[in-house]
Coordinates of C-alpha atoms and ligand atoms in Angstrom, one line a residue:
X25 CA 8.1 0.4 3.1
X26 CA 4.8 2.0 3.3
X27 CA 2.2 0.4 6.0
X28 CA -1.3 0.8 6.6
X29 CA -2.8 0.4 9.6
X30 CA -6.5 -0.3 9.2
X31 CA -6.7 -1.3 12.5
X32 CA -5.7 1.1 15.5
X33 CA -7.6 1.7 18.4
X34 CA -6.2 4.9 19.3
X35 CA -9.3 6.4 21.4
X36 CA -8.1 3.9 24.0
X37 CA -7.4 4.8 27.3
X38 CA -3.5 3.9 27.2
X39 CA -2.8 6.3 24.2
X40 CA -4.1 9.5 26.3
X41 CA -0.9 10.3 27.4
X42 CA 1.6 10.4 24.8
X43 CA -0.6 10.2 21.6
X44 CA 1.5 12.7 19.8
X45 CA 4.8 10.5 20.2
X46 CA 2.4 7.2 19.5
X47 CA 1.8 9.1 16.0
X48 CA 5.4 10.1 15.2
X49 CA 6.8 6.6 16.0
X50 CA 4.4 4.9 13.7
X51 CA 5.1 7.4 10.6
X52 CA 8.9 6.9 11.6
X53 CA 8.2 3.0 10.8
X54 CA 6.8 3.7 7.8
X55 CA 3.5 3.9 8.6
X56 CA 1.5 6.3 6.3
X57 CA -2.0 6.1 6.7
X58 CA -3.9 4.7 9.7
X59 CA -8.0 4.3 10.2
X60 CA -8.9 4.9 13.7
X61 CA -11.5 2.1 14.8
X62 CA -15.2 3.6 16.4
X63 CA -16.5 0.7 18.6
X64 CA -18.8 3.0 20.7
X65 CA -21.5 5.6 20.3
X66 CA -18.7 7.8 22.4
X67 CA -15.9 6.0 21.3
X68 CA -17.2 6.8 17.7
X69 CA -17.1 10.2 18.3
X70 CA -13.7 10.4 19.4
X71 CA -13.0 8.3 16.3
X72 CA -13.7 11.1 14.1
X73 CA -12.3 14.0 16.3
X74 CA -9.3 12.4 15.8
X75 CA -9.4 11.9 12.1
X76 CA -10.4 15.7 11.4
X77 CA -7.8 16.2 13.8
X78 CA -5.1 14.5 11.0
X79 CA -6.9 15.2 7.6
X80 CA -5.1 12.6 5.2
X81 CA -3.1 10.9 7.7
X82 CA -5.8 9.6 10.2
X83 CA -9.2 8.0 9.2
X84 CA -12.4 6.8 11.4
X85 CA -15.0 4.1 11.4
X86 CA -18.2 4.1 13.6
X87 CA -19.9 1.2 15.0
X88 CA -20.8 -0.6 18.2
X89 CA -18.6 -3.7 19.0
X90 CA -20.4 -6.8 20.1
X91 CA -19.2 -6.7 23.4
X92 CA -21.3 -3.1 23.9
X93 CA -24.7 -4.3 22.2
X94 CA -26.3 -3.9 25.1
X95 CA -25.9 -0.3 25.0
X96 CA -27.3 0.1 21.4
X97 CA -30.8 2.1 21.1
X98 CA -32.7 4.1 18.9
X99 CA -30.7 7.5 19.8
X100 CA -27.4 5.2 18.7
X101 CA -28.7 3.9 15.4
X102 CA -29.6 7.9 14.2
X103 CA -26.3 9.2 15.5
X104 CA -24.0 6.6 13.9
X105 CA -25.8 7.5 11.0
X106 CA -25.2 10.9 11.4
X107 CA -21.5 9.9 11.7
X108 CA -21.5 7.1 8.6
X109 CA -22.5 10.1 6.3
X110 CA -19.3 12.1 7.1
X111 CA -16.6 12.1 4.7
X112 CA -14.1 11.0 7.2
X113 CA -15.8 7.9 8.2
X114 CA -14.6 5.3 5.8
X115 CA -16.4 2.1 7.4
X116 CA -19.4 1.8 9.6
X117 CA -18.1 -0.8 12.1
X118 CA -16.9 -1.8 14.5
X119 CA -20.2 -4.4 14.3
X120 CA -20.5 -7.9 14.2
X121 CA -20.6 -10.8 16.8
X122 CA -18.4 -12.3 20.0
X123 CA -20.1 -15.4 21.1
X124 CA -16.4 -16.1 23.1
X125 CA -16.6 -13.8 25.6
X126 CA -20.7 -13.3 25.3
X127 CA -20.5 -9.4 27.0
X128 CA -23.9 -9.1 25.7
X129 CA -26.5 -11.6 25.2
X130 CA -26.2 -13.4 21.7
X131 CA -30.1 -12.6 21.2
X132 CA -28.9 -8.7 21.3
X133 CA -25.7 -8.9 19.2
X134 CA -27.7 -10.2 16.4
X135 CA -30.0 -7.6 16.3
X136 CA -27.5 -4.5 16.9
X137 CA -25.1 -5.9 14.1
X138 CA -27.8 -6.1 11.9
X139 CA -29.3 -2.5 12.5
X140 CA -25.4 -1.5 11.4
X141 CA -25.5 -3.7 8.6
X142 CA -29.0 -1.4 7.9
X143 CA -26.6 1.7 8.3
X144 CA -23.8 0.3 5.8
X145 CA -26.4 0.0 3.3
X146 CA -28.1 2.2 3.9
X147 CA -25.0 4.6 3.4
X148 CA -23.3 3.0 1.2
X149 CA -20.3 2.7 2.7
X150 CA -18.0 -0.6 3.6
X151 CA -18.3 -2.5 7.0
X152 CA -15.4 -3.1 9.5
X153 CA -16.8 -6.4 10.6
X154 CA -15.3 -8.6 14.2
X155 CA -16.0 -12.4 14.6
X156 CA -15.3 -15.1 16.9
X157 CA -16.7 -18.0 17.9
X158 CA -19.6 -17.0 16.1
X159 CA -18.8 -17.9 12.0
X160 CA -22.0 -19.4 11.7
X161 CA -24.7 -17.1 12.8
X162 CA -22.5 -14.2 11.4
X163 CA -21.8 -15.7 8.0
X164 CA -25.9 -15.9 7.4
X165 CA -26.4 -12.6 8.6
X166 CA -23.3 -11.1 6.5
X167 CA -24.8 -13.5 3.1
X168 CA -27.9 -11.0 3.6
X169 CA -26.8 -7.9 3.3
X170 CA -23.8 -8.4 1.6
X171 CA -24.9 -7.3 -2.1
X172 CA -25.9 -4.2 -0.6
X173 CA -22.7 -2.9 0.9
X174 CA -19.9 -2.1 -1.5
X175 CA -17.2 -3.6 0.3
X176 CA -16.5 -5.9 3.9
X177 CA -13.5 -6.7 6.0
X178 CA -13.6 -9.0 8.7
X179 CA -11.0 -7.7 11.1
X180 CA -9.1 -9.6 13.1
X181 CA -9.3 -13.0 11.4
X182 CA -8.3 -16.0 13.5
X183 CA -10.8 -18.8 12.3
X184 CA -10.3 -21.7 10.3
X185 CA -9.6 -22.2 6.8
X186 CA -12.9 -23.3 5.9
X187 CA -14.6 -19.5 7.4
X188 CA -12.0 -17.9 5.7
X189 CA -12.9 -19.4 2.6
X190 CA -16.3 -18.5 3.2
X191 CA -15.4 -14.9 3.9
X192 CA -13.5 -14.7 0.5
X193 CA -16.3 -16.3 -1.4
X194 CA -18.8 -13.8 -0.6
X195 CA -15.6 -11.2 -2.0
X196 CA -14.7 -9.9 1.5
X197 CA -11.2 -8.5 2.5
X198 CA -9.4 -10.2 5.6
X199 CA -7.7 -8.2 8.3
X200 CA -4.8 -9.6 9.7
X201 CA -3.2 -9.2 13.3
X202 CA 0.0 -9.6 15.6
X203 CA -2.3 -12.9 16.1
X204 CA -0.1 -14.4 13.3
X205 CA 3.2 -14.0 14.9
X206 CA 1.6 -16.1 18.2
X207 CA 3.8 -19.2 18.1
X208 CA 1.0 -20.8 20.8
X209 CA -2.0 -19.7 18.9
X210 CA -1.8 -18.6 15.6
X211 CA 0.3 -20.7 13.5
X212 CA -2.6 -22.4 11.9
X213 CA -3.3 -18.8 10.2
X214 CA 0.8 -19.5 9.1
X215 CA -0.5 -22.3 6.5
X216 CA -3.3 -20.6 4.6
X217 CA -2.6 -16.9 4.6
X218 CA -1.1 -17.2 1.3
X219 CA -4.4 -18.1 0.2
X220 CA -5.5 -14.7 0.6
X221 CA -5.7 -12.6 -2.2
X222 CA -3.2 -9.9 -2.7
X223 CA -5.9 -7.5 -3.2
X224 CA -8.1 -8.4 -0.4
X225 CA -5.4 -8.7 2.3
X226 CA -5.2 -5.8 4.8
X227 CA -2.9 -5.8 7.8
X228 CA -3.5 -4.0 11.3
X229 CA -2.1 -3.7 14.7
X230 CA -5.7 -3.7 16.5
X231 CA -3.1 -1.7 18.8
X232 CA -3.1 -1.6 22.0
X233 CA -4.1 -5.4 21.9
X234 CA -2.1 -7.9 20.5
X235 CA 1.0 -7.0 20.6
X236 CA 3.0 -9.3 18.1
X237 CA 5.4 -11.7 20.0
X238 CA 7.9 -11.3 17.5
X239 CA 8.5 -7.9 18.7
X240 CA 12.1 -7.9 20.7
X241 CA 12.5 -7.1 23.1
X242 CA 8.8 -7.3 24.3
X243 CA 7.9 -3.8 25.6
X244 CA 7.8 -4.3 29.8
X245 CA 4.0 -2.7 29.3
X246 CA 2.9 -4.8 27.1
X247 CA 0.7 -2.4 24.8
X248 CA 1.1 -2.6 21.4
X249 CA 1.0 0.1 18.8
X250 CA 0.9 0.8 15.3
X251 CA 4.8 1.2 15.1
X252 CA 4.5 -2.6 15.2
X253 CA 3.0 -2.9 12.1
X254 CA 5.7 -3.6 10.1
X255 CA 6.5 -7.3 12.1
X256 CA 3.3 -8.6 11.4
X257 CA 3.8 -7.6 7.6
X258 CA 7.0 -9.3 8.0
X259 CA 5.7 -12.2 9.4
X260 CA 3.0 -12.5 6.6
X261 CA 5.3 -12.0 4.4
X262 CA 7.5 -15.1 5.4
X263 CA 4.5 -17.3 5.4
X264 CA 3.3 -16.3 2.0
X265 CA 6.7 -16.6 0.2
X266 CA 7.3 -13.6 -0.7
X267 CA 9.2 -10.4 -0.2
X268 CA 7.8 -7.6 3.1
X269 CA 8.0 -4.8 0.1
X270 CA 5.8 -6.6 -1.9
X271 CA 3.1 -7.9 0.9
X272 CA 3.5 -3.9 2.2
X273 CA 2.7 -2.5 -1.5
X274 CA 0.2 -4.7 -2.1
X275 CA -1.9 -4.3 1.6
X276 CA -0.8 -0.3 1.2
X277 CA -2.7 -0.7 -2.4
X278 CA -5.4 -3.0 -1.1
X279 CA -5.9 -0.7 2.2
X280 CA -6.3 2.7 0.1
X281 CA -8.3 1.4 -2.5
X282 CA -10.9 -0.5 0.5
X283 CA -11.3 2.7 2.6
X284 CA -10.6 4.9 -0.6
X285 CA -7.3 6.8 0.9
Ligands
ZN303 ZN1 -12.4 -6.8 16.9

């Protein structure tokens, strides 16, 4: 079986220590390729270090989550567009909105995820998009710009069926997490995941968050990592009917072909 992650946050904090064994466990469970996600004009940076630190095997995206819109001026816009322009910078992103924990004010968010949105056109390249509690303000923004962007995934999907049909009408991919495999929270994802195209469905540990449930036993410090991957493909799997080799191929396919691997 051969996993990618498109979803690791390995410039966190908890990986300093022992990155080089976090690596070597996740190619020992199969996973291949991973995209390293840039949700900070710092974090960004580190993003990319890391990829030209592991040419083929690591990737980056750059982009300002939500949460630090606040901290988005002029001087971030130029440099994430110096960053969006290098070749290993597959997705400008992490950008989008978070009215559930509301870090920054919802007035600000908008505005920030729409200069990114700029950048991705502007570019060319595809967006690593985060939602919650905030399908309707995001879906108008997205409907904008979306012709102008060659490609979208909105990470991290937990909404409802309706948003995800929305997603997939206007032809975006849908990231899927550890969420799934939440017996409290995410079995509504459980009934309509099949409804995902093959082609459009990427899986992604968001590590060190989320750590699946299904994972036993659970590690005593809770973080998760991209060694995990393979349990939320199995769960997927389950849910859709059909075999983990053929929802791995298939998200492998659908993950190299989206950030062009
Ligand atoms: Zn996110």
């Amino acid at each position: 079986m051969q996993l990618v992650d498109i979803g690791a946050n390995l410039t966190h904090e908890s990986f300093r220590h022992d990155f080089d064994a976090v690596l070597e466990r996740a190619w020992a469970h199969g996973v291949v390729q991973m995209i390293v996600t840039g949700a900070s004009h710092s974090g960004s940076d580190h993003a990319l270090e890391l990829a030209r630190a592991h040419p083929g095997k690591l990737f980056a995206t750059a982009g300002v989550h939500p949460h630090h819109a606040v901290d988005y001026n002029d001087l971030t816009d130029t440099h994430l567009r110096v960053l969006a322009n290098h070749a290993q910078v597959r997705a400008v992103g992490e950008t989008g909105l978070d009215y559930n924990r509301n870090y920054s004010p919802r007035e600000v968010q908008l505005q920030v995820f729409e200069r990114q949105l700029q950048i991705a056109a502007d570019v060319g390249k595809p967006l690593f998009l985060h939602q919650r509690d905030a399908h309707h303000d995001f879906l108008a923004l997205l409907k904008r710009y979306r012709d102008k962007v060659p490609a979208a995934v909105v990470h991290c999907f937990t909404d409802t069926r309706e948003a995800l049909h929305d997603y997939l009408a206007l032809d975006c991919h849908i990231g899927i997490t550890g969420w799934i495999c939440d017996e409290r929270r995410g079995t509504h994802l459980r009934e309509f995941v099949r409804e995902i195209p093959a082609d459009r469905l990427l899986i992604e540990t968001d590590a060190p968050y989320l750590l699946p449930r299904s994972v036993r036993p659970q590690p005593s410090h809770r973080r998760n990592e991209p060694m995990y991957l393979k349990h939320i493909c199995e769960e997927i799997a389950r849910d859709r009917g059909e075999s983990a080799d053929v929802t791995a191929a298939n998200s492998t396919a659908a993950a190299q072909a989206f950030f062009g691997l």
